[in-house]
Short mmCIF file of C-alpha atoms and ligand atoms in Angstrom, two decimals:
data_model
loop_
_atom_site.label_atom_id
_atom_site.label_comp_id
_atom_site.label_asym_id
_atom_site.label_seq_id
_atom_site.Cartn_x
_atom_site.Cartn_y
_atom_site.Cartn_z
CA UNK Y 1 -11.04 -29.17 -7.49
CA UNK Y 2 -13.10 -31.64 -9.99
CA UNK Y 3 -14.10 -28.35 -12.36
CA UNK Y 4 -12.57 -27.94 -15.24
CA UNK Y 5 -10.45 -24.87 -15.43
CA UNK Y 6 -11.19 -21.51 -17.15
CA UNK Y 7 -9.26 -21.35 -20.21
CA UNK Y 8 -7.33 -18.09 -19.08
CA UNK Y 9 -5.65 -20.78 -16.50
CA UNK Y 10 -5.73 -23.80 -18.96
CA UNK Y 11 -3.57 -21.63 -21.20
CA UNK Y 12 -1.16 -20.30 -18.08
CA UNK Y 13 -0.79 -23.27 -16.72
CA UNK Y 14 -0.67 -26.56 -20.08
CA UNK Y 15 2.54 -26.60 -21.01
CA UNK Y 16 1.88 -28.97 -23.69
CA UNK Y 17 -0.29 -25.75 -24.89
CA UNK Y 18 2.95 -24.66 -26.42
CA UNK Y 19 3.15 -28.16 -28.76
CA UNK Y 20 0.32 -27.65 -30.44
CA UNK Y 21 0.26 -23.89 -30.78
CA UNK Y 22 -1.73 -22.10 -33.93
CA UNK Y 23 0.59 -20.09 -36.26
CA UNK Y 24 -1.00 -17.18 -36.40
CA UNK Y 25 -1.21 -14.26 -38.92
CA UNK Y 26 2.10 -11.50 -38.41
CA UNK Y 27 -0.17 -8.85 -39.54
CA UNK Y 28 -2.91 -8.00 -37.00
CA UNK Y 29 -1.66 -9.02 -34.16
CA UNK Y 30 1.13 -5.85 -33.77
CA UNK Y 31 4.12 -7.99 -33.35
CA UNK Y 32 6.06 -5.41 -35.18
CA UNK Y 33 6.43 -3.39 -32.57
CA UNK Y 34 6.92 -5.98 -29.79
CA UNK Y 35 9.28 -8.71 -30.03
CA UNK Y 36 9.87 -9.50 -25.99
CA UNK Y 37 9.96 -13.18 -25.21
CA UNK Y 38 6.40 -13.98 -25.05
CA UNK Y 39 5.48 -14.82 -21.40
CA UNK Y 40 3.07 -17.74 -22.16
CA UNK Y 41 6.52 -19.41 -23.85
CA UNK Y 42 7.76 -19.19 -19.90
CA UNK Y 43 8.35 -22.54 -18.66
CA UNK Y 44 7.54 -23.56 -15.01
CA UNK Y 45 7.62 -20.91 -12.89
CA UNK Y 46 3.93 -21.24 -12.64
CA UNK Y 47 3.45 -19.21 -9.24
CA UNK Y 48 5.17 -16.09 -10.70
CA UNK Y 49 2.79 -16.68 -13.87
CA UNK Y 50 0.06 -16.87 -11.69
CA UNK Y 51 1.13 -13.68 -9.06
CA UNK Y 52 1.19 -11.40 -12.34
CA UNK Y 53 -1.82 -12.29 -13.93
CA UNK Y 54 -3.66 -12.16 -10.84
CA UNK Y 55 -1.97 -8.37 -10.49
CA UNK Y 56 -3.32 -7.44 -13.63
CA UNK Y 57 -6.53 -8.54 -13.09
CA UNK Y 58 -7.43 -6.73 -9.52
CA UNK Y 59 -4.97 -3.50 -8.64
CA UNK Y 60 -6.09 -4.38 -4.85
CA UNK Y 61 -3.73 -6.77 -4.33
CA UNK Y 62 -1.27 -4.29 -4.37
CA UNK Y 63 1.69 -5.27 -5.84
CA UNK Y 64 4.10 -7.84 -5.98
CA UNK Y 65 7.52 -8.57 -5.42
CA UNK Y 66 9.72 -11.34 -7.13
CA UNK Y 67 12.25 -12.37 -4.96
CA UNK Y 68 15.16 -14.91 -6.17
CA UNK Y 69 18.48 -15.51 -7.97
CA UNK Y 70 19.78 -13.77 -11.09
CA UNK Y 71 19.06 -15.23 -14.27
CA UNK Y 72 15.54 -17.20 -13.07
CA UNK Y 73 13.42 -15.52 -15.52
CA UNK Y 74 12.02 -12.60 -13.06
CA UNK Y 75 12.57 -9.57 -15.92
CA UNK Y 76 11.94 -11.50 -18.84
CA UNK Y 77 8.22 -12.61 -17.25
CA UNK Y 78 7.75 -8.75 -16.85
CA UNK Y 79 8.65 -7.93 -19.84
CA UNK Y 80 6.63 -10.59 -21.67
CA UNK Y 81 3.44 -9.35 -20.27
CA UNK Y 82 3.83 -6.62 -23.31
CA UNK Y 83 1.14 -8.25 -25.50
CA UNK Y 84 -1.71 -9.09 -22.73
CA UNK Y 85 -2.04 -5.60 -21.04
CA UNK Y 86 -5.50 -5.31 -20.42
CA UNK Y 87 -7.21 -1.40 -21.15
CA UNK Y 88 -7.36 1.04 -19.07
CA UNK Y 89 -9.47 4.12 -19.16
CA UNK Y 90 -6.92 7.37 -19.96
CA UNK Y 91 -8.17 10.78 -18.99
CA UNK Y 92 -8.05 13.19 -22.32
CA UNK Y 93 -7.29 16.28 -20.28
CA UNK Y 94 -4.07 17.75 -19.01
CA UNK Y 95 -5.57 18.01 -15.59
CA UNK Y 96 -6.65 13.86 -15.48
CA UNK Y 97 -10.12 14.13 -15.42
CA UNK Y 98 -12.54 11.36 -16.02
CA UNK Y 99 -16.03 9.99 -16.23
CA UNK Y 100 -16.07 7.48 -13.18
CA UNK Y 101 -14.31 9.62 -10.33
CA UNK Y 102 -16.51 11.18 -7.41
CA UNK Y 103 -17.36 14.32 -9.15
CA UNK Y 104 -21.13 13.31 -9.76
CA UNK Y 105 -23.07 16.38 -8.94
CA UNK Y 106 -20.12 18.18 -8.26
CA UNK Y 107 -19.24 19.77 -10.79
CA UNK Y 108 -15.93 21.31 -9.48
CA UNK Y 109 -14.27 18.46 -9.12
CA UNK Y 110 -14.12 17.90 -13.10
CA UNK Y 111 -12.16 21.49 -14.58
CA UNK Y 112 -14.49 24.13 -16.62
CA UNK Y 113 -13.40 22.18 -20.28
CA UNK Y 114 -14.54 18.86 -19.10
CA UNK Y 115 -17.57 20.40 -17.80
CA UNK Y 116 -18.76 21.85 -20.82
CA UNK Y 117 -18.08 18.29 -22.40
CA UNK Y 118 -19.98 16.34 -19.74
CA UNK Y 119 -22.56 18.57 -21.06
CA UNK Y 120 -22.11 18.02 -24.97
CA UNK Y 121 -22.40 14.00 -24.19
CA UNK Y 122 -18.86 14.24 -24.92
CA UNK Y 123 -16.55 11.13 -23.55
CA UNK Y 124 -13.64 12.58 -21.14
CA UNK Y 125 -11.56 9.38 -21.45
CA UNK Y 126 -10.20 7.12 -23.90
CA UNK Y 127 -9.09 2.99 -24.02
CA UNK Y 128 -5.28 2.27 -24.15
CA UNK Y 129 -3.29 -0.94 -23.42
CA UNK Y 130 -1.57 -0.48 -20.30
CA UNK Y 131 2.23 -0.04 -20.35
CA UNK Y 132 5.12 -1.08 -18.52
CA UNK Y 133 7.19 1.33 -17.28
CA UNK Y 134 10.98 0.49 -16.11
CA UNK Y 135 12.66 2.38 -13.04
CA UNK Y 136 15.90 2.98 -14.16
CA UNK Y 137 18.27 1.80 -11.56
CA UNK Y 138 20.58 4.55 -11.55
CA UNK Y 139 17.14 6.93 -11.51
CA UNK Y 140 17.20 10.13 -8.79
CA UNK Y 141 14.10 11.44 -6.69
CA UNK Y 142 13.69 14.42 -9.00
CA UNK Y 143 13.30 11.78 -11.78
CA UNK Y 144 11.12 9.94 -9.61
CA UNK Y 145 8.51 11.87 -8.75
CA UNK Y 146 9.55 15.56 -10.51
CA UNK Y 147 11.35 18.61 -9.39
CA UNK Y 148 12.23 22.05 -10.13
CA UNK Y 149 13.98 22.58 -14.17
CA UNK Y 150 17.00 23.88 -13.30
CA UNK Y 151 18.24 24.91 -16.99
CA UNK Y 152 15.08 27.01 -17.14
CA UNK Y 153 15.42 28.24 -13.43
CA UNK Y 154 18.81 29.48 -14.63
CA UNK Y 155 18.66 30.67 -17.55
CA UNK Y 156 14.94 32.22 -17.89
CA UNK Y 157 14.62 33.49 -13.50
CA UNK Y 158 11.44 31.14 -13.59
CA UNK Y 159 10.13 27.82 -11.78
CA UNK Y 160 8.77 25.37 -13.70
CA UNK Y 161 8.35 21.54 -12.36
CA UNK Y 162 9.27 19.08 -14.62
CA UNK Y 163 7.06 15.87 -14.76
CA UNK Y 164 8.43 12.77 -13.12
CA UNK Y 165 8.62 9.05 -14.02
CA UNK Y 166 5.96 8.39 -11.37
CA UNK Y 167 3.25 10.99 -13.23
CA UNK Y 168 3.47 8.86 -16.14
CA UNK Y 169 2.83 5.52 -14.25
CA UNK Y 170 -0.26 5.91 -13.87
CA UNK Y 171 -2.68 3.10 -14.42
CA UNK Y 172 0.35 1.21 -15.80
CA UNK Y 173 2.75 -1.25 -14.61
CA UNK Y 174 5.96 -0.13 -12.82
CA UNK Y 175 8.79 -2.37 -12.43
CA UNK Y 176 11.55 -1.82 -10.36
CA UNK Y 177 14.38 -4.35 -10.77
CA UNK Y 178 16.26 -4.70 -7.83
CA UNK Y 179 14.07 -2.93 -5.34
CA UNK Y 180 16.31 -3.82 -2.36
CA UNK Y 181 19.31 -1.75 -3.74
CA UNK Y 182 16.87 1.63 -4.23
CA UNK Y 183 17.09 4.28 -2.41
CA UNK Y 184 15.19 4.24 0.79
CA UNK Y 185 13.98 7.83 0.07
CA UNK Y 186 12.43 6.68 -3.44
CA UNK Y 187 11.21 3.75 -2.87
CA UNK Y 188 9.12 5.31 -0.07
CA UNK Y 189 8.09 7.81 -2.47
CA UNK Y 190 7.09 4.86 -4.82
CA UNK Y 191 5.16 2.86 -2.40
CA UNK Y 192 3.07 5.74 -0.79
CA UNK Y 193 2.17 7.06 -4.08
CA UNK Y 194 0.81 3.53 -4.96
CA UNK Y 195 -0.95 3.12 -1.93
CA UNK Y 196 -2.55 6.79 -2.25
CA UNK Y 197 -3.39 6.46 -5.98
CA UNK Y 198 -2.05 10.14 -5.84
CA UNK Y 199 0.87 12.33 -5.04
CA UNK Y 200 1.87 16.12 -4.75
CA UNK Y 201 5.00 17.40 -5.69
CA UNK Y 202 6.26 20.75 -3.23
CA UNK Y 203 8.86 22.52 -4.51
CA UNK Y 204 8.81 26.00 -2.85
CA UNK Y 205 5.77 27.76 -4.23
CA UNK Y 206 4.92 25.24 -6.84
CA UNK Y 207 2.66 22.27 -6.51
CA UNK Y 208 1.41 19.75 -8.68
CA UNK Y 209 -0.79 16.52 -7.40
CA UNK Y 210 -0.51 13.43 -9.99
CA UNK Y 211 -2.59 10.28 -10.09
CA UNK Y 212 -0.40 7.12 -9.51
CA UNK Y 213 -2.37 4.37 -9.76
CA UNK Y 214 0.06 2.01 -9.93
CA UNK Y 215 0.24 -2.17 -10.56
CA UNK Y 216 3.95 -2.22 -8.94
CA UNK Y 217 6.03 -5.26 -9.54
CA UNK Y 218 9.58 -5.17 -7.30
CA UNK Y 219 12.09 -7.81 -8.18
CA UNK Y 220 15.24 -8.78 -5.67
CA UNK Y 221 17.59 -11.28 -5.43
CA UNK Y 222 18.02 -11.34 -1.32
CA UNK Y 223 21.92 -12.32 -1.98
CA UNK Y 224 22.67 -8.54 -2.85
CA UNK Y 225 21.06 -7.16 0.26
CA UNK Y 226 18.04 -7.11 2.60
CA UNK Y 227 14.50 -5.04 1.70
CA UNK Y 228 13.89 -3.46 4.86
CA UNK Y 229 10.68 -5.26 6.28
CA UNK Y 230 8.01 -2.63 6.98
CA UNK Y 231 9.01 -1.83 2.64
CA UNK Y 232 8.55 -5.55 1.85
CA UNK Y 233 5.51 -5.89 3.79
CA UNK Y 234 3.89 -3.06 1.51
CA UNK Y 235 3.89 -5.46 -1.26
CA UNK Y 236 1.10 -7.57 -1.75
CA UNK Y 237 2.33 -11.18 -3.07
CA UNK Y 238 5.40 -12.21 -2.58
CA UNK Y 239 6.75 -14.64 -5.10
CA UNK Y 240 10.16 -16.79 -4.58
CA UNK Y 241 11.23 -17.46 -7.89
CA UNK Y 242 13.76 -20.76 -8.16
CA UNK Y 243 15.98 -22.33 -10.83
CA UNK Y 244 13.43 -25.40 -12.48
CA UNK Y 245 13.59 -28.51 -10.68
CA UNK Y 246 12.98 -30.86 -13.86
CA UNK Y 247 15.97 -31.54 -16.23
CA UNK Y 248 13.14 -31.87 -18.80
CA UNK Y 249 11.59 -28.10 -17.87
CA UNK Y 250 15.30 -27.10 -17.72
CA UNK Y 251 15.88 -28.27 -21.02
CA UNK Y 252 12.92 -26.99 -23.01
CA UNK Y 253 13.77 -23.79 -21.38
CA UNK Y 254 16.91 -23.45 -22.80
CA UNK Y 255 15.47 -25.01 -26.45
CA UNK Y 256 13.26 -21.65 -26.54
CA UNK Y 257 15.59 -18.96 -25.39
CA UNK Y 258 17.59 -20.31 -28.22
CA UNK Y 259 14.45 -20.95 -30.87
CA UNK Y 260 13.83 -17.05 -29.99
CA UNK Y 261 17.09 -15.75 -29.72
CA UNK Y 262 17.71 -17.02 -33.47
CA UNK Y 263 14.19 -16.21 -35.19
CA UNK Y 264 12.52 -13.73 -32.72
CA UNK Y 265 9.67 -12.73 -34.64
CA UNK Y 266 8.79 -16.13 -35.97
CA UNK Y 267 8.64 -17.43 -32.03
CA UNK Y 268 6.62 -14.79 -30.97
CA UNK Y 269 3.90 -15.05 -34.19
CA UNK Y 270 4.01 -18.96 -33.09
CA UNK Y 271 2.64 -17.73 -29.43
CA UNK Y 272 0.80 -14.71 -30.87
CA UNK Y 273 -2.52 -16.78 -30.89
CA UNK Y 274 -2.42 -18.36 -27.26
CA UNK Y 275 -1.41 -14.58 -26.20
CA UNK Y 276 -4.36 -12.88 -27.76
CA UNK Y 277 -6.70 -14.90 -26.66
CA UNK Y 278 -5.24 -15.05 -23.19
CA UNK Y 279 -5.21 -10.95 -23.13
CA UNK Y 280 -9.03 -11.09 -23.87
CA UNK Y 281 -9.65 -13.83 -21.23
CA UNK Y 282 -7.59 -10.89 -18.83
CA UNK Y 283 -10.24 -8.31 -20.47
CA UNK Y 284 -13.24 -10.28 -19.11
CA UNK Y 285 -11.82 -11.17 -15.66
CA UNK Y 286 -11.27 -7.66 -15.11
CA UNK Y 287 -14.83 -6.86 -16.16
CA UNK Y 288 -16.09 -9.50 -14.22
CA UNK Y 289 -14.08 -8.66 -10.82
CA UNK Y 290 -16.72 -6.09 -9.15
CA UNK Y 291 -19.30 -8.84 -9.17
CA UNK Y 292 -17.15 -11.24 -7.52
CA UNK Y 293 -17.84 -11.97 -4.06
CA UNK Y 294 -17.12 -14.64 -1.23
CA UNK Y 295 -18.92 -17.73 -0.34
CA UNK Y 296 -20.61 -18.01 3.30
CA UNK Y 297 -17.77 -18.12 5.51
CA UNK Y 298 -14.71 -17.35 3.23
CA UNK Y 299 -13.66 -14.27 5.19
CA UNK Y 300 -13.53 -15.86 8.35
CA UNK Y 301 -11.94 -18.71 7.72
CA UNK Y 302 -8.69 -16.45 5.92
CA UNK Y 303 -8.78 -13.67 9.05
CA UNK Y 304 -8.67 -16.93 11.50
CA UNK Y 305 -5.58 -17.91 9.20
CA UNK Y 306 -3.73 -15.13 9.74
CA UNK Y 307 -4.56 -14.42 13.44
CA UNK Y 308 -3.10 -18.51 13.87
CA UNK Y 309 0.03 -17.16 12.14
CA UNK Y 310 0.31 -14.21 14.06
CA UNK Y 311 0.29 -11.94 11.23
CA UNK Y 312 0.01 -8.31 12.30
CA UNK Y 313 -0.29 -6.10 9.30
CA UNK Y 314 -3.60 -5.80 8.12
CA UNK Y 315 -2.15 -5.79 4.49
CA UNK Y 316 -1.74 -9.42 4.88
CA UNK Y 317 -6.27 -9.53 4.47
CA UNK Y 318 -5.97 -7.15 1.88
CA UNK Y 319 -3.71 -9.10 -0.31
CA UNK Y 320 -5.00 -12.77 0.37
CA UNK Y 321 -8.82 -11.59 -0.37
CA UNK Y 322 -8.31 -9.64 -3.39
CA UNK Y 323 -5.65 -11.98 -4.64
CA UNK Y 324 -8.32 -15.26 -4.02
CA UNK Y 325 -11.23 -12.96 -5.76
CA UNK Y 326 -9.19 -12.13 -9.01
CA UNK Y 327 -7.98 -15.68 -8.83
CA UNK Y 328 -11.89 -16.62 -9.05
CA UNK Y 329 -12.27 -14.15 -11.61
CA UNK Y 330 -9.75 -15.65 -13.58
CA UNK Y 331 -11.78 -18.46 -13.34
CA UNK Y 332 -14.96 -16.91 -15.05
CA UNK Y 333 -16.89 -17.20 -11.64
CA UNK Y 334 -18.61 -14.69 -9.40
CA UNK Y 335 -18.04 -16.83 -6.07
CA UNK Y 336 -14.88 -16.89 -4.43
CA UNK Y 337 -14.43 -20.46 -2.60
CA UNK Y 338 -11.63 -21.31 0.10
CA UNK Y 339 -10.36 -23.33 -2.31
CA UNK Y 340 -8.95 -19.54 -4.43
CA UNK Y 341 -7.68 -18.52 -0.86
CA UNK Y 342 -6.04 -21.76 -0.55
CA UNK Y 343 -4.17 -20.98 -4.31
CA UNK Y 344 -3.08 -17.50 -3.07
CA UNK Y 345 -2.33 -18.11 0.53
CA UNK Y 346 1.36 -18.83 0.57
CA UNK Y 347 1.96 -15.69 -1.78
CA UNK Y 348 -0.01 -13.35 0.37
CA UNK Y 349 0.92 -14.56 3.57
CA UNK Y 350 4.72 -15.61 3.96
CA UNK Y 351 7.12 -13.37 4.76
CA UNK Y 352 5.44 -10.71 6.73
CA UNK Y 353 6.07 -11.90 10.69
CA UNK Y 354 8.14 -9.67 12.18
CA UNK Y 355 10.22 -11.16 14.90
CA UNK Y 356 10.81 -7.85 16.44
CA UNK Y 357 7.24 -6.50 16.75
CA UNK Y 358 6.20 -9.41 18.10
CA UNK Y 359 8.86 -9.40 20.88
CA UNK Y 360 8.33 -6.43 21.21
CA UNK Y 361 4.53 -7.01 21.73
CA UNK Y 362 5.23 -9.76 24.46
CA UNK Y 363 7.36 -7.47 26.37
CA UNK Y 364 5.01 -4.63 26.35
CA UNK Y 365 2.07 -7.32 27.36
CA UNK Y 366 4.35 -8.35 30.80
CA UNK Y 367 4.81 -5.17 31.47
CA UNK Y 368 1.18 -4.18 31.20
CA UNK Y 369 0.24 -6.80 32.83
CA UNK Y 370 2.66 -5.72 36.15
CA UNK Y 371 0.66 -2.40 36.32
CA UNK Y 372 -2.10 -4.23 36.83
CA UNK Y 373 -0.98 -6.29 39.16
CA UNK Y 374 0.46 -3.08 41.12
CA UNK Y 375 -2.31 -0.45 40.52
CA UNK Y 376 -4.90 -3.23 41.84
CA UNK Y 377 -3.17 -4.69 44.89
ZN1 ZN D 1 -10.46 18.24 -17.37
#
């Protein structure tokens, strides 16, 4: 590519960004409340940079899962994505109703409050950073997605269903560190609730239906155990995150775990300009992602991809298009070239053949094929 980049990915990607960085101001830009490692300060690692960002600009891509050693820098990224959260529209009303959902003209699909404040002009939602909520690893399904309260069951003779981790995930990020030792049972939970946008808790006589919108982010390190394949392949990038390569990456990396470990705050206010400006470059991709579309030919061209590498899920589109149109968002431009699928291929695409199905395929195919042969002789 001759273009010069969009600053969003200047910033990401110019290490030498971080020599020349602005000291800015402690005072407006919150850092009293956040002191994580500041992901911009990450060094290397510049596909895992790249995977988030891309998740937080376009939900589509659904998900992503960091796979690689301990100690490579997988939580701390997470984590450091604090400060560039894009907003997200929050429903005011216990029962999550909001402006843009499908109840246009019908009026019953908003409750009777909301209705009468449709009708007063009155806004139903509000902005809020997104948050990042943490699966604890030790966390049950009746944390997960809710259950019955048993020390009200017992002692007051009534059902009441408690609230789960997953109805507060809602347009925010979840991350679940070490996905592959989970539950089978919860992750399923998990990933069918993000792939629904919505979930119903049945507990005898009680129900309750959630929105889960979720931005899901699984981490693994494949030396503790195997993620079952038909749960991996319901992430949408996969990102292998490595040890860095250069002595002089290594080295620097270990010069600002240190700088941060001894003056936190002062690091962080030393990347609190390049952070701001990057969370309002995240802001306008976002806002610019429904007009994106793809050049003459784009589509075909990735589906003829994946056909030539046998892919079978149909997840494996999903991810490679969205993740190439935020990638041109991020990009401040409304055409996505094959040059963004090119950028996002190898995170969309690897790791999803299944040796077994496609065995399994062949087999069936012969034996088809003998029917034939015997029904038409
Ligand atoms: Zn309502």
């Amino acid at each position: 590519m001759t273009k010069t980049r969009s600053q969003l990915l200047d910033i990401l990607f110019n290490q030498s960004v971080a020599k020349k960085v602005v000291k800015a101001p402690l005072s407006d830009q919150g850092l009293a409340d956040s002191t994580r490692f500041p992901f911009l300060a990450l060094v290397g690692q510049e596909e895992m940079k790249l995977a988030l960002l891309l998740s937080l600009i376009n939900r589509q891509i659904g998900g992503l899962l960091l796979v690689g050693p301990r100690g490579t820098g997988k939580t701390t990224a997470v984590r450091g994505l604090i400060n560039l959260m894009p907003q997200v529209k929050r429903s005011l009303c216990i029962h999550g109703c909001e402006e843009e959902a499908d109840w246009n003209g019908n009026v019953e699909a908003i409750c009777p409050d909301c209705a009468v404040k449709v009708e007063r002009g009155e806004p139903l939602t509000k902005e809020e950073p997104m948050r990042l909520i943490e699966l604890p690893l030790n966390a049950r399904l009746e944390d997960v997605i809710g259950g019955i309260n048993e020390r009200i069951a017992l002692e007051q003779n009534k059902i009441v269903l408690n609230r789960g981790l997953l109805s507060y995930a809602d347009q925010n990020l979840l991350y679940i560190d070490e996905v592959n030792l989970l539950d089978d049972a919860i992750i399923n939970a998990i990933l069918d609730a993000a792939a629904q946008g919505m979930f119903t808790v049945r507990r005898g006589p009680m129900t309750a239906t959630y929105r889960s919108r979720l931005f899901l982010v699984g981490s693994m390190n494949p030396e503790e155990g195997k993620l079952r394949p038909q749960l991996q392949d319901r992430f949408g990038l996969r990102v292998l995150v490595t040890a860095l390569e250069d002595p002089t990456d290594r080295l620097e990396a270990y010069r600002r775990a240190i700088a941060y470990q001894q003056t936190p705050h002062k690091f962080v206010s030393e990347w609190a300009y390049h952070t701001h400006l990057t969370s309002v470059d995240i802001q306008a991709a976002r806002e610019l992602l429904p007009k994106v579309h793809f050049a003459k030919g784009v589509e075909k061209e990735g589906i003829r991809w994946i056909q030539d590498l046998k892919i079978e899920s149909q997840r494996a589109e999903i991810t490679l298009f969205e993740a190439a149109r935020a990638h041109a968002a991020a990009d401040e431009r409304e055409t996505t070239t094959i040059d963004d699928l090119k950028v996002v291929a190898s995170m969309a695409l690897r790791q999803r053949k299944s040796k077994f199905i496609s065995e399994y395929l062949e087999r069936q195919k012969k034996e088809d094929d003998l029917i034939q042969e015997v029904i038409s002789s």
